[in-house]
CSV table of C-alpha atoms in Angstrom, one decimal:
chain,number,residue,atom,x,y,z
U,1,MET,CA,-120.7,-157.4,45.6
U,2,LYS,CA,-117.0,-157.9,44.8
U,3,LYS,CA,-116.1,-155.8,47.8
U,4,ARG,CA,-118.2,-157.9,50.1
U,5,SER,CA,-116.7,-161.1,48.7
U,6,HIS,CA,-113.2,-159.7,49.1
U,7,THR,CA,-114.0,-158.7,52.7
U,8,CYS,CA,-115.4,-162.2,53.6
U,9,LEU,CA,-112.4,-163.9,52.0
U,10,LEU,CA,-110.1,-161.6,54.0
U,11,ALA,CA,-112.0,-162.3,57.2
U,12,THR,CA,-112.0,-166.1,56.5
U,13,THR,CA,-108.2,-166.0,55.8
U,14,MET,CA,-107.5,-164.1,59.0
U,15,ALA,CA,-109.6,-166.5,61.1
U,16,SER,CA,-107.8,-169.5,59.5
U,17,ILE,CA,-104.4,-167.9,60.3
U,18,LEU,CA,-105.5,-167.2,63.9
U,19,LEU,CA,-106.7,-170.7,64.3
U,20,LEU,CA,-103.5,-172.2,62.9
U,21,MET,CA,-101.4,-170.0,65.3
U,22,MET,CA,-103.5,-171.2,68.3
U,23,VAL,CA,-103.0,-174.8,67.3
U,24,LEU,CA,-99.3,-174.3,66.8
U,25,TYR,CA,-98.9,-172.4,70.0
U,26,GLY,CA,-100.8,-175.1,71.9
U,27,SER,CA,-98.6,-177.8,70.4
U,28,ILE,CA,-95.4,-175.9,71.2
U,29,SER,CA,-96.5,-175.2,74.7
U,30,SER,CA,-97.5,-178.8,75.3
U,31,HIS,CA,-94.2,-180.0,73.8
U,32,GLN,CA,-92.2,-177.6,76.0
U,33,HIS,CA,-94.0,-178.7,79.1
U,34,GLN,CA,-93.4,-182.3,78.2
U,35,GLU,CA,-89.7,-181.6,77.7
U,36,SER,CA,-89.4,-179.8,81.1
U,37,THR,CA,-91.1,-182.7,82.9
U,38,PRO,CA,-90.6,-185.6,80.5
U,39,PHE,CA,-91.5,-188.5,82.7
U,40,ARG,CA,-93.6,-187.2,85.6
U,41,HIS,CA,-97.1,-187.6,84.0
U,42,ASP,CA,-96.8,-190.4,81.4
U,43,TYR,CA,-97.3,-193.8,82.9
U,44,GLN,CA,-99.8,-196.7,82.7
U,45,LEU,CA,-101.5,-198.8,85.3
U,46,LEU,CA,-102.0,-202.3,84.2
U,47,GLY,CA,-103.8,-205.2,85.8
U,48,ARG,CA,-105.2,-204.4,89.3
U,49,PRO,CA,-104.5,-200.7,89.8
U,50,LEU,CA,-102.9,-200.5,93.2
U,51,PHE,CA,-100.8,-197.2,93.0
U,52,LYS,CA,-100.9,-193.9,91.3
U,53,LEU,CA,-98.2,-191.3,90.7
U,54,ASP,CA,-97.9,-188.4,93.2
U,55,ILE,CA,-96.9,-185.6,90.8
U,56,SER,CA,-96.3,-183.2,93.7
U,57,TRP,CA,-93.3,-185.1,95.1
U,58,PRO,CA,-90.8,-183.8,95.4
U,59,LYS,CA,-91.6,-180.1,95.3
U,60,TYR,CA,-88.2,-179.2,93.7
U,61,PRO,CA,-87.3,-182.0,91.2
U,62,GLU,CA,-84.6,-179.8,89.7
U,63,LEU,CA,-82.5,-180.7,92.7
U,64,PHE,CA,-81.8,-184.0,91.1
U,65,ARG,CA,-78.6,-183.4,89.1
U,66,GLY,CA,-77.1,-186.8,88.9
U,67,ALA,CA,-78.0,-190.4,88.0
U,68,VAL,CA,-80.4,-191.4,90.8
U,69,PHE,CA,-79.6,-195.0,91.9
U,70,ALA,CA,-81.4,-195.7,95.2
U,71,VAL,CA,-83.9,-194.4,97.7
U,72,ALA,CA,-84.7,-195.2,101.3
U,73,VAL,CA,-87.6,-194.0,103.4
U,74,ASN,CA,-87.9,-193.5,107.2
U,75,HIS,CA,-91.6,-194.0,107.8
U,76,TYR,CA,-91.4,-193.0,111.4
U,77,GLY,CA,-89.5,-189.7,110.8
U,78,GLU,CA,-91.2,-189.1,107.4
U,79,VAL,CA,-87.9,-188.6,105.7
U,80,VAL,CA,-86.7,-189.9,102.3
U,81,TYR,CA,-83.0,-190.3,101.4
U,82,VAL,CA,-82.1,-190.3,97.7
U,83,ALA,CA,-78.7,-191.5,96.5
U,84,GLN,CA,-77.3,-190.1,93.2
U,85,ARG,CA,-74.0,-190.3,91.2
U,86,GLY,CA,-72.2,-187.7,89.2
U,87,ASP,CA,-69.3,-185.2,89.3
U,88,ALA,CA,-69.7,-182.3,91.6
U,89,VAL,CA,-73.1,-183.4,92.9
U,90,PRO,CA,-74.1,-184.2,96.5
U,91,LYS,CA,-74.3,-188.0,96.8
U,92,VAL,CA,-77.4,-188.0,99.0
U,93,LEU,CA,-80.4,-185.7,99.0
U,94,VAL,CA,-82.9,-185.6,101.9
U,95,PHE,CA,-86.6,-184.8,101.5
U,96,THR,CA,-89.7,-185.1,103.6
U,97,THR,CA,-92.3,-187.6,102.6
U,98,SER,CA,-94.5,-184.6,101.6
U,99,GLY,CA,-91.8,-183.4,99.2
U,100,ASP,CA,-90.0,-180.6,101.0
U,101,PHE,CA,-86.2,-180.4,100.7
U,102,LEU,CA,-84.2,-180.8,103.9
U,103,MET,CA,-80.5,-181.1,103.2
U,104,ALA,CA,-77.8,-182.5,101.0
U,105,TRP,CA,-74.9,-184.6,102.1
U,106,ASN,CA,-71.7,-183.1,100.8
U,107,THR,CA,-69.5,-186.0,102.0
U,108,SER,CA,-66.3,-187.0,100.3
U,109,THR,CA,-66.6,-190.6,101.7
U,110,LEU,CA,-69.0,-191.8,99.0
U,111,GLU,CA,-67.8,-192.5,95.4
U,112,MET,CA,-70.5,-194.4,93.6
U,113,PRO,CA,-73.6,-195.2,95.8
U,114,HIS,CA,-75.6,-198.2,94.6
U,115,GLY,CA,-78.0,-199.4,97.3
U,116,ILE,CA,-79.3,-197.5,100.4
U,117,PHE,CA,-81.2,-198.8,103.4
U,118,LEU,CA,-82.5,-197.1,106.5
U,119,ALA,CA,-82.1,-199.1,109.8
U,120,ASP,CA,-83.9,-198.7,113.1
U,121,PRO,CA,-86.4,-196.1,111.8
U,122,GLU,CA,-88.4,-196.0,115.1
U,123,SER,CA,-85.3,-195.6,117.3
U,124,SER,CA,-83.9,-192.3,118.5
U,125,ASN,CA,-80.8,-193.0,116.4
U,126,PRO,CA,-81.7,-194.4,113.0
U,127,THR,CA,-78.9,-195.0,110.6
U,128,ILE,CA,-78.5,-195.1,106.8
U,129,TRP,CA,-76.5,-197.9,105.2
U,130,ILE,CA,-75.1,-197.4,101.7
U,131,THR,CA,-73.2,-199.7,99.4
U,132,ASP,CA,-70.4,-198.1,97.4
U,133,VAL,CA,-69.3,-199.7,94.1
U,134,GLY,CA,-66.6,-197.1,93.3
U,135,ASN,CA,-63.1,-198.2,92.3
U,136,GLY,CA,-61.3,-195.4,94.2
U,137,PRO,CA,-59.9,-195.3,97.7
U,138,TYR,CA,-63.4,-195.4,99.3
U,139,GLY,CA,-65.0,-198.0,97.0
U,140,HIS,CA,-66.0,-201.7,97.4
U,141,CYS,CA,-67.5,-201.1,100.9
U,142,VAL,CA,-70.7,-200.9,102.8
U,143,LYS,CA,-71.0,-197.8,104.9
U,144,GLN,CA,-73.2,-196.7,107.8
U,145,TYR,CA,-74.1,-193.0,108.3
U,146,SER,CA,-76.0,-190.8,110.7
U,147,PRO,CA,-79.1,-189.1,109.4
U,148,SER,CA,-77.0,-185.9,108.8
U,149,GLY,CA,-74.4,-187.8,106.8
U,150,ASN,CA,-71.6,-188.4,109.3
U,151,LEU,CA,-69.7,-191.7,108.6
U,152,LEU,CA,-70.1,-194.1,111.5
U,153,GLN,CA,-68.8,-197.4,110.3
U,154,VAL,CA,-67.3,-199.1,107.2
U,155,LEU,CA,-67.6,-202.8,106.3
U,156,GLY,CA,-65.1,-204.1,103.9
U,157,THR,CA,-61.6,-203.0,102.9
U,158,PRO,CA,-61.8,-199.4,101.4
U,159,GLY,CA,-60.5,-199.3,97.9
U,160,THR,CA,-59.8,-203.0,97.6
U,161,ALA,CA,-62.0,-205.5,95.9
U,162,GLY,CA,-61.9,-209.0,97.3
U,163,SER,CA,-63.8,-212.1,98.4
U,164,ARG,CA,-62.4,-212.8,101.9
U,165,LEU,CA,-64.7,-213.2,104.8
U,166,SER,CA,-62.1,-212.4,107.5
U,167,PRO,CA,-61.5,-209.6,107.2
U,168,LEU,CA,-64.6,-208.8,105.2
U,169,GLN,CA,-64.0,-207.8,101.6
U,170,PHE,CA,-66.5,-207.0,98.8
U,171,ASP,CA,-66.4,-206.5,95.1
U,172,GLN,CA,-69.1,-204.0,94.1
U,173,PRO,CA,-71.6,-204.8,96.8
U,174,ALA,CA,-75.1,-204.2,95.5
U,175,GLU,CA,-77.5,-203.8,98.5
U,176,VAL,CA,-77.8,-204.3,102.2
U,177,PHE,CA,-80.8,-205.1,104.4
U,178,VAL,CA,-80.6,-204.6,108.2
U,179,HIS,CA,-83.2,-206.6,110.1
U,180,GLY,CA,-84.9,-205.2,113.3
U,181,SER,CA,-82.8,-207.8,115.2
U,182,GLY,CA,-79.6,-206.1,114.0
U,183,GLU,CA,-78.7,-208.9,111.7
U,184,ILE,CA,-77.4,-207.8,108.3
U,185,TYR,CA,-78.0,-209.4,104.9
U,186,LEU,CA,-75.7,-208.4,102.0
U,187,VAL,CA,-75.8,-209.1,98.3
U,188,ASP,CA,-72.3,-208.7,97.0
U,189,GLY,CA,-71.6,-208.6,93.3
U,190,ASP,CA,-73.0,-205.9,91.1
U,191,GLY,CA,-71.0,-207.1,88.1
U,192,GLY,CA,-67.8,-207.8,90.1
U,193,ALA,CA,-66.1,-211.1,90.7
U,194,ASN,CA,-68.3,-212.0,93.7
U,195,ASN,CA,-71.8,-213.4,93.5
U,196,ARG,CA,-72.7,-213.8,97.2
U,197,LEU,CA,-75.5,-213.6,99.7
U,198,ILE,CA,-74.0,-213.0,103.2
U,199,LYS,CA,-75.7,-213.0,106.6
U,200,LEU,CA,-73.9,-211.2,109.5
U,201,SER,CA,-74.8,-211.1,113.1
U,202,LYS,CA,-75.3,-207.7,114.8
U,203,ASP,CA,-71.7,-208.1,116.0
U,204,LEU,CA,-70.6,-208.5,112.4
U,205,GLU,CA,-69.8,-212.2,112.6
U,206,VAL,CA,-70.5,-214.2,109.4
U,207,LEU,CA,-73.4,-216.6,110.1
U,208,TRP,CA,-73.8,-218.1,106.7
U,209,VAL,CA,-72.9,-217.5,103.0
U,210,HIS,CA,-74.0,-218.6,99.6
U,211,GLY,CA,-71.2,-217.6,97.2
U,212,GLU,CA,-71.2,-219.7,94.0
U,213,ARG,CA,-71.7,-218.2,90.5
U,214,GLY,CA,-74.1,-220.1,88.3
U,215,PRO,CA,-77.7,-220.9,87.4
U,216,GLY,CA,-78.2,-223.6,89.9
U,217,LEU,CA,-80.1,-223.6,93.2
U,218,ALA,CA,-78.5,-221.2,95.7
U,219,GLN,CA,-76.1,-220.0,93.0
U,220,PHE,CA,-76.2,-216.4,91.7
U,221,TYR,CA,-75.3,-214.3,88.8
U,222,ILE,CA,-75.4,-210.6,89.9
U,223,PRO,CA,-77.4,-210.7,93.1
U,224,HIS,CA,-78.8,-207.2,93.1
U,225,SER,CA,-81.4,-206.7,95.9
U,226,VAL,CA,-82.4,-208.4,99.1
U,227,THR,CA,-85.3,-208.2,101.6
U,228,VAL,CA,-86.6,-210.2,104.5
U,229,ASP,CA,-90.3,-211.0,105.2
U,230,GLY,CA,-92.2,-211.6,108.4
U,231,TYR,CA,-91.8,-215.4,108.1
U,232,GLN,CA,-88.0,-215.5,108.3
U,233,ARG,CA,-87.6,-215.8,104.6
U,234,VAL,CA,-84.9,-214.0,102.6
U,235,TRP,CA,-85.8,-212.8,99.1
U,236,VAL,CA,-83.0,-212.1,96.6
U,237,ALA,CA,-83.3,-210.5,93.2
U,238,ASP,CA,-80.9,-212.8,91.2
U,239,ARG,CA,-80.6,-210.4,88.3
U,240,GLY,CA,-78.3,-212.2,85.9
U,241,ASN,CA,-80.4,-215.4,86.2
U,242,LYS,CA,-83.7,-213.5,85.8
U,243,ARG,CA,-85.3,-214.9,88.9
U,244,ILE,CA,-85.9,-214.4,92.6
U,245,GLN,CA,-84.5,-216.9,95.1
U,246,VAL,CA,-85.9,-217.5,98.6
U,247,PHE,CA,-83.9,-218.7,101.6
U,248,ASP,CA,-84.5,-219.6,105.2
U,249,ALA,CA,-83.3,-216.6,107.2
U,250,VAL,CA,-82.1,-218.7,110.2
U,251,THR,CA,-80.3,-221.6,108.5
U,252,GLY,CA,-79.6,-220.2,105.0
U,253,ASP,CA,-81.3,-223.2,103.4
U,254,TRP,CA,-82.6,-222.7,99.9
U,255,LEU,CA,-86.5,-222.7,99.8
U,256,ALA,CA,-87.7,-221.7,96.3
U,257,THR,CA,-87.1,-219.9,93.0
U,258,TRP,CA,-89.5,-217.6,91.2
U,259,GLY,CA,-88.6,-217.2,87.5
U,260,SER,CA,-91.9,-217.5,85.5
U,261,CYS,CA,-92.8,-213.9,86.1
U,262,PHE,CA,-89.7,-212.5,84.4
U,263,PRO,CA,-89.5,-213.8,80.8
U,264,GLU,CA,-88.7,-210.4,79.4
U,265,ASP,CA,-86.4,-208.8,82.0
U,266,ALA,CA,-84.7,-209.6,85.3
U,267,PRO,CA,-85.9,-208.4,88.7
U,268,TYR,CA,-83.7,-205.5,89.9
U,269,SER,CA,-85.3,-204.7,93.3
U,270,VAL,CA,-87.5,-206.5,95.8
U,271,ARG,CA,-89.4,-205.0,98.7
U,272,LEU,CA,-92.6,-205.9,100.5
U,273,THR,CA,-95.7,-203.8,101.2
U,274,PRO,CA,-96.5,-203.1,104.9
U,275,ASP,CA,-99.1,-205.9,105.1
U,276,LYS,CA,-96.5,-208.3,103.5
U,277,LYS,CA,-99.2,-209.3,100.9
U,278,TYR,CA,-97.4,-207.9,97.9
U,279,MET,CA,-93.9,-208.1,96.6
U,280,VAL,CA,-92.8,-204.9,94.8
U,281,VAL,CA,-90.4,-205.7,91.9
U,282,VAL,CA,-88.6,-203.3,89.6
U,283,GLN,CA,-87.5,-204.2,86.1
U,284,LEU,CA,-85.1,-201.7,84.6
U,285,ASN,CA,-84.9,-202.7,80.9
U,286,VAL,CA,-88.6,-202.9,80.4
U,287,ASN,CA,-89.3,-199.8,82.5
U,288,ARG,CA,-91.7,-201.6,84.8
U,289,VAL,CA,-92.7,-201.8,88.5
U,290,SER,CA,-94.7,-205.0,89.2
U,291,LEU,CA,-96.8,-206.1,92.1
U,292,LEU,CA,-96.6,-209.8,92.9
U,293,GLU,CA,-98.6,-211.8,95.4
U,294,ALA,CA,-96.4,-212.5,98.4
U,295,PRO,CA,-97.1,-216.0,99.8
U,296,PRO,CA,-98.1,-216.4,103.5
U,297,VAL,CA,-96.3,-218.7,105.8
U,298,GLY,CA,-95.7,-222.2,104.4
U,299,VAL,CA,-95.1,-223.2,100.8
U,300,VAL,CA,-93.7,-220.4,98.6
U,301,GLY,CA,-95.5,-221.6,95.5
U,302,GLN,CA,-95.3,-219.9,92.1
U,303,CYS,CA,-95.2,-216.2,91.5
U,304,LYS,CA,-98.2,-214.3,90.2
U,305,VAL,CA,-98.3,-210.7,88.9
U,306,VAL,CA,-101.4,-208.8,90.1
U,307,GLY,CA,-100.6,-205.3,89.1
U,308,MET,CA,-98.1,-203.2,87.1
U,309,ILE,CA,-96.8,-199.7,86.6
U,310,ARG,CA,-95.5,-199.3,83.1
U,311,LEU,CA,-93.1,-196.3,82.8
U,312,PRO,CA,-92.1,-194.4,79.6
U,313,ASP,CA,-89.1,-195.7,77.7
U,314,ASP,CA,-85.6,-194.9,79.0
U,315,VAL,CA,-86.8,-194.1,82.5
U,316,LYS,CA,-84.7,-197.1,83.8
U,317,PRO,CA,-86.1,-197.7,87.3
U,318,HIS,CA,-83.4,-199.2,89.4
U,319,LEU,CA,-84.3,-199.7,93.1
U,320,VAL,CA,-87.5,-199.2,95.1
U,321,ASP,CA,-88.3,-198.6,98.8
U,322,VAL,CA,-91.7,-198.8,100.5
U,323,ASP,CA,-93.0,-196.5,103.3
U,324,GLN,CA,-94.0,-199.0,105.9
U,325,LYS,CA,-96.6,-196.6,107.4
U,326,THR,CA,-98.4,-195.3,104.3
U,327,GLY,CA,-97.5,-198.0,101.8
U,328,ALA,CA,-96.2,-195.4,99.3
U,329,LEU,CA,-93.5,-196.5,96.8
U,330,TYR,CA,-90.4,-194.5,96.1
U,331,VAL,CA,-88.6,-195.5,92.9
U,332,SER,CA,-85.1,-194.4,91.8
U,333,GLU,CA,-84.9,-193.8,88.1
U,334,ILE,CA,-81.4,-193.8,86.5
U,335,GLY,CA,-82.5,-192.8,83.0
U,336,ALA,CA,-84.9,-190.1,84.1
U,337,GLY,CA,-82.4,-188.8,86.7
U,338,GLN,CA,-85.0,-188.6,89.5
U,339,ALA,CA,-86.9,-190.4,92.2
U,340,GLN,CA,-90.7,-190.6,92.1
U,341,LYS,CA,-93.4,-191.4,94.6
U,342,TYR,CA,-96.5,-193.7,94.0
U,343,VAL,CA,-99.3,-193.7,96.5
U,344,PRO,CA,-101.7,-196.5,97.2
U,345,ILE,CA,-105.1,-196.4,95.6
U,346,HIS,CA,-107.8,-197.2,98.1
U,347,GLN,CA,-109.6,-200.5,97.5
U,348,ASP,CA,-113.2,-201.2,98.7
U,349,GLY,CA,-113.2,-198.1,100.9
U,350,GLY,CA,-109.9,-198.7,102.5
U,351,ALA,CA,-106.2,-198.8,101.7
U,352,PHE,CA,-104.9,-202.2,100.6
U,353,TYR,CA,-102.1,-202.0,103.1
């Protein structure tokens, strides 16, 4: 009887040890997996769920070796350009929209890329525009590149911060938007002395400028991102003032301000979905990508949040771009050191875009 009890006790003890080892191994494996991919699966969809994370993009995320600041997508060529900073890292990585790696730009003409924009995506010669906020001999400029990374043109005075309009000078230019007409919109002042919104003609003549620092109408404090909608309205993420300002693209007249949607953190990036029904806004400090209703032609009205992607702490989303064919979002994440892709969730049997 004692021998049977001893045998049962031994078997029970061994089973308990085995179960404990399985639990510990599972916990360790799960922890190791989370450490190897800390941000790629942990996010929340709040409000109306319009997007979901594409965990397969890109196929080789280990290629991100710097701080990822910006992303631009060519919907026609199905190519994505990712700008990153860091020592001894390529400043631009190029992927397909399906996640394959194409090339890296090993150019020495970029110091600290901040914003990136792809112009003329449907032409035979699309170009990539990058703002450089570096303080070295190539900084404080806006640069135009070929798809393979050849420098084509420089706006500004390389290596010299300034506020002149003739010749053009910039002080940490944040972002550029090139309209289909060839007209260029620039927000100049990512923490530098300037706080300007500038419109240039396709021949690089200054058409109008707003350049005062302050909280008033048509004033800025760190204008950080710019986009233009289909109704000739310019939308600017006025980061330091925690608001979006809207202007007439033709005259430059101030039209409206959106501030009520940003009580916690400022808008860092503004883009529109292909149907122009939603404004995509990134907020870095609260780790959030918000979807706002974009007003049709007429009165701008008040902002309204309809959906939200809440990212893990310390991801620090910076700038966003939208695939104008599929509606997919590409988000650059400084804290996570990566770019991620979010694809539209189909609504009522069809895509919302």
